Short mmCIF file of C-alpha atoms in Angstrom, two decimals:
data_model
loop_
_atom_site.label_atom_id
_atom_site.label_comp_id
_atom_site.label_asym_id
_atom_site.label_seq_id
_atom_site.Cartn_x
_atom_site.Cartn_y
_atom_site.Cartn_z
CA MET A 2 0.00 0.00 0.00
CA ARG A 3 1.62 3.26 -1.18
CA ASN A 4 0.78 6.72 0.21
CA GLU A 5 0.26 8.99 -2.80
CA ALA A 6 -1.00 12.24 -1.30
CA GLU A 7 -2.72 13.96 1.61
CA ILE A 8 -5.67 16.31 1.15
CA HIS A 9 -6.49 18.65 4.03
CA ILE A 10 -10.21 19.14 4.66
CA VAL A 11 -10.46 21.20 7.87
CA GLN A 12 -7.85 22.60 10.25
CA ASP A 13 -9.61 22.55 13.63
CA PRO A 14 -9.67 19.80 14.56
CA PRO A 15 -7.30 18.68 11.81
CA VAL A 16 -8.97 16.25 9.40
CA SER A 17 -7.41 15.19 6.11
CA ILE A 18 -7.70 12.48 3.46
CA LEU A 19 -4.86 10.05 2.86
CA VAL A 20 -4.67 8.84 -0.75
CA LEU A 21 -3.45 5.23 -0.88
CA ARG A 22 -2.66 3.11 -3.93
CA HIS A 23 -3.00 -0.66 -3.47
CA GLN A 24 -4.53 -3.90 -4.72
CA LEU A 25 -7.25 -6.15 -3.35
CA PRO A 26 -6.91 -9.97 -3.65
CA ALA A 27 -10.41 -10.73 -4.92
CA ALA A 28 -11.26 -13.50 -7.41
CA GLU A 29 -9.30 -11.29 -9.79
CA THR A 30 -6.80 -8.77 -8.41
CA ILE A 31 -8.46 -5.36 -8.13
CA ASP A 32 -6.29 -2.24 -8.59
CA CYS A 33 -7.60 0.34 -6.18
CA ARG A 34 -7.11 3.81 -4.77
CA THR A 35 -8.41 4.41 -1.26
CA PHE A 36 -9.28 7.79 0.22
CA LEU A 37 -8.98 7.31 3.99
CA THR A 38 -10.05 9.94 6.50
CA ASN A 39 -7.31 10.92 8.93
CA GLY A 40 -8.50 12.64 12.07
CA LEU A 41 -12.22 11.86 11.96
CA ARG A 42 -11.70 10.18 15.33
CA ASN A 43 -11.06 13.65 16.77
CA LEU A 44 -14.77 14.33 16.30
CA ASN A 45 -16.53 12.49 19.11
CA ASN A 46 -14.36 9.40 18.54
CA HIS A 47 -15.97 8.67 15.16
CA ARG A 48 -14.45 5.74 13.28
CA GLU A 49 -12.28 6.57 10.27
CA ILE A 50 -13.94 5.97 6.88
CA ALA A 51 -12.31 4.53 3.77
CA PHE A 52 -13.61 5.14 0.24
CA THR A 53 -11.94 2.50 -1.96
CA PHE A 54 -12.30 2.99 -5.71
CA LYS A 55 -11.56 0.46 -8.42
CA LEU A 56 -9.22 2.16 -10.92
CA THR A 57 -10.60 2.68 -14.41
CA ASP A 58 -8.73 1.56 -17.54
CA ASP A 59 -7.76 5.19 -18.23
CA GLN A 60 -6.30 5.56 -14.73
CA LEU A 61 -4.30 2.35 -15.14
CA LYS A 62 -2.92 3.54 -18.49
CA LYS A 63 -1.55 6.66 -16.80
CA GLU A 64 0.54 4.47 -14.49
CA VAL A 65 2.33 2.65 -17.30
CA GLY A 66 6.05 3.45 -17.12
CA LEU A 67 5.94 4.85 -13.57
CA GLY A 68 8.62 3.73 -11.13
CA GLU A 69 7.85 2.05 -7.81
CA ASP A 70 8.25 5.34 -5.91
CA GLU A 71 6.19 7.36 -8.40
CA ASN A 72 2.44 7.70 -8.43
CA GLY A 73 -0.13 8.58 -11.01
CA PHE A 74 -2.53 10.48 -8.76
CA ASP A 75 -3.69 13.76 -10.25
CA PHE A 76 -5.72 15.94 -7.87
CA ASN A 77 -7.74 17.52 -10.68
CA GLU A 78 -8.47 14.30 -12.59
CA ASP A 79 -8.48 11.49 -10.01
CA LEU A 80 -10.26 13.00 -7.02
CA PRO A 81 -13.77 11.47 -7.26
CA ASP A 82 -16.46 14.00 -8.05
CA GLY A 83 -18.40 14.94 -4.92
CA LEU A 84 -16.14 13.12 -2.45
CA VAL A 85 -14.87 16.20 -0.59
CA ASP A 86 -18.38 17.65 -0.27
CA LEU A 87 -19.64 14.29 1.01
CA LEU A 88 -16.87 14.14 3.61
CA ARG A 89 -17.63 17.67 4.77
CA GLY A 90 -21.21 16.55 5.32
CA ILE A 91 -19.96 13.57 7.32
CA LEU A 92 -17.79 15.93 9.41
CA THR A 93 -20.82 18.05 10.21
CA TYR A 94 -22.72 14.88 11.16
CA ALA A 95 -19.87 13.66 13.38
CA SER A 96 -19.44 17.10 14.99
CA SER A 97 -23.06 16.92 16.18
CA GLY A 98 -22.23 13.77 18.15
CA SER A 99 -23.75 11.30 15.70
CA THR A 100 -21.72 8.32 14.52
CA ALA A 101 -21.94 5.80 11.70
CA ASN A 102 -21.44 2.08 12.34
CA GLY A 103 -21.35 -1.11 10.32
CA GLY A 104 -24.70 -1.71 8.66
CA ASP A 105 -25.72 1.97 8.67
CA MET A 106 -26.61 3.81 5.48
CA THR A 107 -26.38 7.45 4.37
CA ARG A 108 -28.99 8.50 1.82
CA LEU A 109 -27.87 10.89 -0.91
CA ASP A 110 -30.09 13.23 -2.92
CA PRO A 111 -33.34 11.25 -2.50
CA VAL A 112 -35.38 13.72 -4.57
CA GLY A 113 -33.52 13.99 -7.87
CA GLY A 114 -30.42 15.22 -9.65
CA SER A 115 -27.35 13.31 -10.69
CA GLY A 116 -25.92 10.61 -8.48
CA LEU A 117 -22.59 10.58 -6.68
CA PHE A 118 -19.26 9.83 -8.41
CA ASN A 119 -20.73 10.29 -11.90
CA ASN A 120 -23.01 7.31 -11.43
CA ASP A 121 -26.53 6.73 -10.14
CA PHE A 122 -25.28 6.20 -6.59
CA ARG A 123 -27.89 7.33 -4.06
CA GLY A 124 -26.57 5.87 -0.83
CA ILE A 125 -23.47 4.96 1.15
CA LEU A 126 -23.50 1.60 2.97
CA TYR A 127 -20.96 1.31 5.79
CA ILE A 128 -19.15 -2.02 6.05
CA PRO A 129 -16.64 -3.20 8.70
CA CYS A 130 -13.11 -2.82 7.35
CA ASN A 131 -11.61 -5.89 5.71
CA CYS A 132 -8.57 -4.39 4.02
CA VAL A 133 -5.00 -4.99 5.16
CA GLY A 134 -3.17 -1.73 5.80
CA LEU A 135 -6.21 0.22 6.99
CA PRO A 136 -7.24 0.72 10.64
CA ASP A 137 -8.98 -2.40 11.96
CA ASP A 138 -11.95 -0.42 13.26
CA ALA A 139 -12.36 1.72 10.13
CA LEU A 140 -15.53 1.63 8.06
CA GLN A 141 -15.54 0.92 4.34
CA ALA A 142 -17.97 3.15 2.45
CA LEU A 143 -19.72 1.34 -0.41
CA ALA A 144 -21.67 3.51 -2.84
CA ILE A 145 -24.98 1.91 -3.85
CA THR A 146 -27.61 2.76 -6.46
CA ARG A 147 -31.21 3.82 -5.96
CA GLU A 148 -32.48 0.25 -6.42
CA GLU A 149 -29.92 -1.05 -3.94
CA VAL A 150 -30.99 1.56 -1.38
CA GLU A 151 -34.54 0.22 -1.79
CA ALA A 152 -33.23 -3.32 -1.27
CA VAL A 153 -31.60 -2.25 2.02
CA ASP A 154 -34.94 -0.77 3.09
CA GLN A 155 -36.76 -4.00 2.21
CA VAL A 156 -34.47 -6.75 3.49
CA GLY A 157 -31.82 -5.01 5.59
CA ALA A 158 -28.21 -4.01 5.13
CA VAL A 159 -26.81 -7.37 6.20
CA ARG A 160 -28.39 -9.37 3.39
CA VAL A 161 -27.42 -6.76 0.80
CA MET A 162 -23.84 -6.72 2.06
CA ALA A 163 -23.68 -10.51 1.81
CA ALA A 164 -25.15 -10.45 -1.70
CA PHE A 165 -22.43 -8.03 -2.81
CA GLY A 166 -19.82 -10.34 -1.32
CA ASN A 167 -21.27 -13.31 -3.18
CA ILE A 168 -21.46 -11.49 -6.52
CA ASN A 169 -17.82 -10.44 -6.40
CA ARG A 170 -16.53 -13.44 -4.39
CA PHE A 171 -15.08 -11.22 -1.69
CA PHE A 172 -15.64 -11.76 2.02
CA PRO A 173 -17.51 -10.35 3.82
CA SER A 174 -18.79 -7.90 1.22
CA THR A 175 -17.61 -5.91 -1.76
CA ILE A 176 -15.66 -2.97 -0.34
CA TRP A 177 -14.60 -1.19 -3.53
CA ILE A 178 -16.60 1.37 -5.48
CA ASP A 179 -16.81 0.68 -9.22
CA THR A 180 -17.94 3.94 -10.81
CA GLU A 181 -18.72 2.16 -14.09
CA ARG A 182 -20.98 -0.57 -12.76
CA SER A 183 -24.74 -0.93 -13.04
CA THR A 184 -27.18 -2.00 -10.34
CA PHE A 185 -26.32 -5.40 -8.85
CA ILE A 186 -29.20 -5.99 -6.44
CA THR A 187 -32.88 -5.08 -6.35
CA SER A 188 -35.50 -5.63 -3.69
CA LYS A 189 -37.35 -7.87 -6.17
CA ASP A 190 -34.43 -10.31 -6.07
CA TRP A 191 -34.90 -10.79 -2.34
CA VAL A 192 -38.64 -10.27 -1.89
CA ASP A 193 -40.81 -11.17 -4.89
CA ASP A 194 -38.61 -14.00 -6.18
CA SER A 195 -37.47 -15.38 -2.82
CA VAL A 196 -38.26 -18.88 -1.62
CA LEU A 197 -39.43 -17.24 1.61
CA VAL A 198 -42.67 -16.07 -0.03
CA LYS A 199 -43.60 -19.66 -0.85
CA MET A 200 -43.81 -21.04 2.66
CA PHE A 201 -45.78 -20.76 5.87
CA HIS A 202 -44.22 -18.50 8.51
CA PRO A 203 -45.46 -19.40 11.98
CA PRO A 204 -45.08 -16.84 14.77
CA THR A 205 -41.43 -16.58 15.76
CA ALA A 206 -39.63 -15.56 18.91
CA PRO A 207 -39.27 -11.79 19.49
CA LYS A 208 -35.60 -12.26 20.41
CA PRO A 209 -32.73 -14.05 18.65
CA SER A 210 -33.69 -17.70 18.83
CA ALA A 211 -31.48 -19.74 16.50
CA PHE A 212 -28.24 -19.45 14.62
CA ILE A 213 -27.55 -21.59 11.59
CA PHE A 214 -24.12 -22.13 10.10
CA LEU A 215 -22.30 -24.09 7.49
CA GLN A 216 -19.54 -25.72 9.52
CA ASN A 217 -16.56 -26.29 7.28
CA ARG A 218 -14.56 -28.79 9.39
CA ILE A 219 -16.19 -31.25 11.73
CA GLU A 220 -14.80 -34.78 11.61
CA GLY A 221 -12.56 -35.99 14.40
CA GLY A 222 -13.71 -33.19 16.65
CA GLU A 223 -15.81 -32.94 19.76
CA MET A 224 -18.53 -30.41 20.44
CA LYS A 225 -18.92 -29.25 24.05
CA LYS A 226 -21.36 -26.98 25.82
CA THR A 227 -19.70 -25.05 28.63
CA LYS A 228 -20.70 -22.35 31.10
CA ASN A 229 -19.29 -18.89 30.53
CA THR A 230 -17.96 -17.77 33.92
CA ARG A 231 -18.50 -14.11 33.07
CA THR A 232 -22.10 -14.27 31.86
CA GLY A 233 -23.34 -17.56 33.30
CA LEU A 234 -24.71 -18.43 29.85
CA ASN A 235 -23.85 -21.40 27.68
CA ASP A 236 -20.98 -21.32 25.22
CA VAL A 237 -20.22 -23.78 22.44
CA VAL A 238 -16.66 -24.92 21.80
CA TRP A 239 -15.32 -27.21 19.07
CA HIS A 240 -12.10 -29.10 19.80
CA ASN A 241 -9.79 -30.45 17.09
CA ALA A 242 -12.42 -30.07 14.39
CA SER A 243 -11.45 -31.03 10.86
CA GLY A 244 -12.99 -32.72 7.85
CA SER A 245 -16.09 -32.19 5.71
CA ARG A 246 -18.97 -29.72 5.91
CA ARG A 247 -22.29 -29.96 7.68
CA VAL A 248 -25.21 -27.74 8.57
CA LEU A 249 -25.20 -26.75 12.22
CA LEU A 250 -28.23 -25.15 13.85
CA ILE A 251 -27.77 -23.89 17.41
CA TYR A 252 -31.03 -22.88 19.04
CA ASN A 253 -31.99 -21.54 22.45
CA GLU A 254 -35.08 -21.41 24.63
CA ASN A 255 -36.65 -18.64 22.51
CA LEU A 256 -37.12 -20.93 19.51
CA ARG A 257 -38.11 -23.83 21.76
CA ASP A 258 -40.92 -21.81 23.35
CA ALA A 259 -42.05 -20.19 20.09
CA LEU A 260 -42.35 -23.56 18.35
CA LYS A 261 -44.20 -25.01 21.34
CA ASN A 262 -46.85 -22.29 20.89
CA SER A 263 -47.13 -22.66 17.11
CA LYS A 264 -46.89 -26.45 16.63
CA GLN A 265 -50.64 -27.02 16.42
CA SER A 266 -51.18 -24.24 13.88
CA ILE A 267 -48.44 -25.76 11.72
CA LEU A 268 -50.01 -29.23 11.88
CA LYS A 269 -53.50 -27.88 11.15
CA ARG A 270 -52.25 -26.29 7.95
CA ASN A 271 -50.95 -29.68 6.83
CA SER A 272 -48.06 -27.77 5.30
CA GLU A 273 -45.09 -29.62 3.85
CA MET A 274 -42.79 -26.63 4.30
CA PHE A 275 -42.47 -23.92 6.96
CA SER A 276 -39.82 -21.53 8.18
CA LEU A 277 -38.08 -22.56 11.36
CA PHE A 278 -36.80 -19.04 11.74
CA THR A 279 -35.84 -15.97 9.74
CA HIS A 280 -33.75 -13.31 11.39
CA PRO A 281 -35.49 -9.94 11.45
CA THR A 282 -33.27 -7.41 9.69
CA ASN A 283 -32.11 -5.90 12.97
CA GLU A 284 -31.27 -9.28 14.47
CA ALA A 285 -29.47 -10.78 11.49
CA VAL A 286 -26.41 -8.87 12.64
CA GLN A 287 -26.14 -11.39 15.47
CA ILE A 288 -24.61 -13.91 13.07
CA ILE A 289 -20.83 -14.34 13.15
CA THR A 290 -18.96 -15.52 10.09
CA ARG A 291 -15.54 -16.42 8.77
CA PRO A 292 -14.49 -16.80 5.10
CA LEU A 293 -13.68 -20.09 3.49
CA ASP A 294 -11.73 -18.78 0.53
CA ASN A 295 -12.32 -15.43 -1.17
CA ALA A 296 -10.96 -16.70 -4.47
CA ASN A 297 -12.83 -20.01 -4.41
CA PRO A 298 -15.78 -19.87 -6.84
CA ASP A 299 -17.44 -22.69 -4.90
CA SER A 300 -17.61 -20.68 -1.67
CA LEU A 301 -21.19 -20.30 -0.48
CA ASN A 302 -23.08 -17.13 0.34
CA CYS A 303 -22.24 -15.61 3.67
CA ILE A 304 -23.72 -13.08 6.05
CA VAL A 305 -21.37 -10.77 7.92
CA SER A 306 -22.07 -9.26 11.30
CA PRO A 307 -21.53 -5.49 11.42
CA LEU A 308 -20.89 -6.10 15.12
CA TYR A 309 -18.08 -8.53 14.36
CA ASN A 310 -15.07 -8.08 16.65
CA PRO A 311 -11.82 -9.17 14.94
CA ASP A 312 -10.19 -9.74 18.34
CA GLN A 313 -12.81 -12.27 19.40
CA PRO A 314 -12.17 -15.91 18.46
CA VAL A 315 -14.92 -17.25 16.22
CA MET A 316 -15.86 -20.48 14.56
CA ASN A 317 -14.80 -21.51 11.08
CA LEU A 318 -18.40 -21.23 9.93
CA LEU A 319 -20.59 -19.43 7.47
CA GLY A 320 -23.66 -17.88 9.07
CA ASN A 321 -26.91 -17.72 7.15
CA TYR A 322 -30.09 -15.72 7.29
CA PHE A 323 -32.91 -18.23 7.49
CA CYS A 324 -33.78 -21.90 7.82
CA PHE A 325 -36.87 -23.80 6.84
CA LEU A 326 -37.98 -27.40 7.17
CA LYS A 327 -39.44 -29.29 4.23
CA LEU A 328 -41.10 -32.70 4.31
CA LYS A 329 -39.36 -35.16 2.01
CA GLU A 330 -40.06 -38.77 2.92
CA ASP A 331 -37.61 -40.42 0.53
CA LYS A 332 -34.60 -38.05 0.88
CA TRP A 333 -33.27 -35.98 3.76
CA GLY A 334 -30.40 -33.75 4.76
CA GLY A 335 -29.37 -30.09 4.44
CA ARG A 336 -28.94 -27.89 1.40
CA GLN A 337 -28.29 -24.19 0.89
CA VAL A 338 -31.00 -22.08 -0.75
CA GLU A 339 -30.37 -18.38 -1.45
CA ASP A 340 -28.66 -17.12 1.72
CA GLY A 341 -30.27 -19.65 4.01
CA PHE A 342 -30.72 -23.38 4.45
CA VAL A 343 -33.45 -25.92 3.85
CA ILE A 344 -33.47 -29.06 5.97
CA PHE A 345 -35.31 -31.95 4.31
CA VAL A 346 -36.77 -34.33 6.87
CA PRO A 347 -38.96 -37.47 6.71
CA SER A 348 -41.08 -36.22 9.63
CA LEU A 349 -41.76 -32.57 10.45
CA GLU A 350 -43.38 -33.49 13.77
CA ARG A 351 -40.33 -35.47 14.91
CA VAL A 352 -38.06 -32.44 14.43
CA MET A 353 -40.56 -30.08 16.05
CA ASP A 354 -40.85 -32.33 19.10
CA ALA A 355 -37.06 -32.49 19.44
CA ILE A 356 -36.84 -28.68 19.46
CA ILE A 357 -39.79 -28.30 21.83
CA ASN A 358 -38.11 -30.74 24.24
CA GLY A 359 -34.76 -28.98 23.96
CA GLU A 360 -33.06 -32.02 22.45
CA ASP A 361 -29.98 -32.34 20.29
CA LEU A 362 -30.69 -34.06 16.98
CA SER A 363 -28.43 -35.40 14.22
CA ILE A 364 -29.69 -36.03 10.69
CA ALA A 365 -27.43 -38.13 8.48
CA PRO A 366 -27.95 -37.34 4.78
CA SER A 367 -29.76 -39.94 2.69
CA ASP A 368 -27.22 -39.25 -0.06
CA PRO A 369 -23.93 -37.56 1.02
CA ASN A 370 -23.28 -36.52 -2.57
CA GLU A 371 -26.53 -34.58 -2.71
CA TYR A 372 -27.19 -33.39 0.85
CA LEU A 373 -25.23 -32.21 3.89
CA SER A 374 -25.46 -33.77 7.32
CA VAL A 375 -27.39 -31.70 9.87
CA GLN A 376 -26.82 -31.16 13.59
CA LEU A 377 -29.40 -29.43 15.81
CA LEU A 378 -27.89 -28.35 19.11
CA TYR A 379 -29.88 -26.91 22.02
CA CYS A 380 -27.93 -24.36 24.04
CA GLU A 381 -29.84 -22.34 26.64
CA GLY A 382 -28.86 -18.70 26.74
CA TYR A 383 -26.76 -18.91 23.58
CA ASP A 384 -26.76 -15.58 21.75
CA GLY A 385 -24.43 -16.18 18.82
CA PHE A 386 -21.42 -14.36 20.21
CA LYS A 387 -19.84 -16.87 22.55
CA ALA A 388 -18.63 -19.58 20.23
CA SER A 389 -14.98 -20.38 19.76
CA HIS A 390 -12.93 -22.80 17.73
CA GLU A 391 -9.87 -24.51 19.12
CA GLU A 392 -7.37 -26.45 17.03
#
């Protein structure tokens, strides 16, 4: 990462922009220039913000023939249109005591006019930093179009962030701004065409009730439930875990009680498919994730937690947004659908009773080549944040 310039915005307190030239190791290497605030923390301890732009072909051509210590940044040509004015607005916002955090969104020009950065960008989505060389607690600012702003309103920032990550194969979400791109995501993709509109949704728990993951390594390991001495709640720890993947659903008393109250209504409907849970948009941030391989085209969709703490040990898992059960008498096991999981079972009532009784339940796939094994684990008091993985 090479420092190309510094642009001073205000003098008191001193806030400037550092211009950094670097690359991102996505599925294909992305040449980037990042504009990082320097001093925003002086305003009510606001987190620094990074605007990372994918270089255009014309910008790359200007760098041809430059030495390692030279840079091609031109203040008049390469400073993104509207960036300084946007940052001044953010400074005013921060000076008032307000702060932006992961998962928040700034709306831009909602009435009309041209979009930001010479594109139809109408919002800024703030993503936890995932770029080596930048402050760990910085926020990445991702410019999104009008349709993508509507998608955030409809399904929440977390699902949109994960969809960006899946499209560009970059965990946890795309963090670079491509000024030449079109709209990637619309609310129709996640609402009208979603599998979630095709199933029965029984009343769910008002609090986080279940956390479903794709566990990447499981064989030869042992899963233990332990008491957290600080909170008194249950933790889940995996020891010496390695091997193939499986679907792991950890649920607490909230799902147990909710399903106990809704079991009869589910049976009366004689439905062959119903949602076990979907995280409300504000609770989906409870899910913790880790990448499998950014460059691996077979990596599955993932949800990132804007509350993720890089200093906290976490599981080698992919968290997902929803889970539903589907009756399938001749085949069973787990499979990913959209950014959630379906669990095929030969008996819906058997699985419901296990959850209502707070039981652990293992489902071996009928065909390991077609389905994943499934583990349901009851853990009272579990809130998604207290899992760890030990080699």
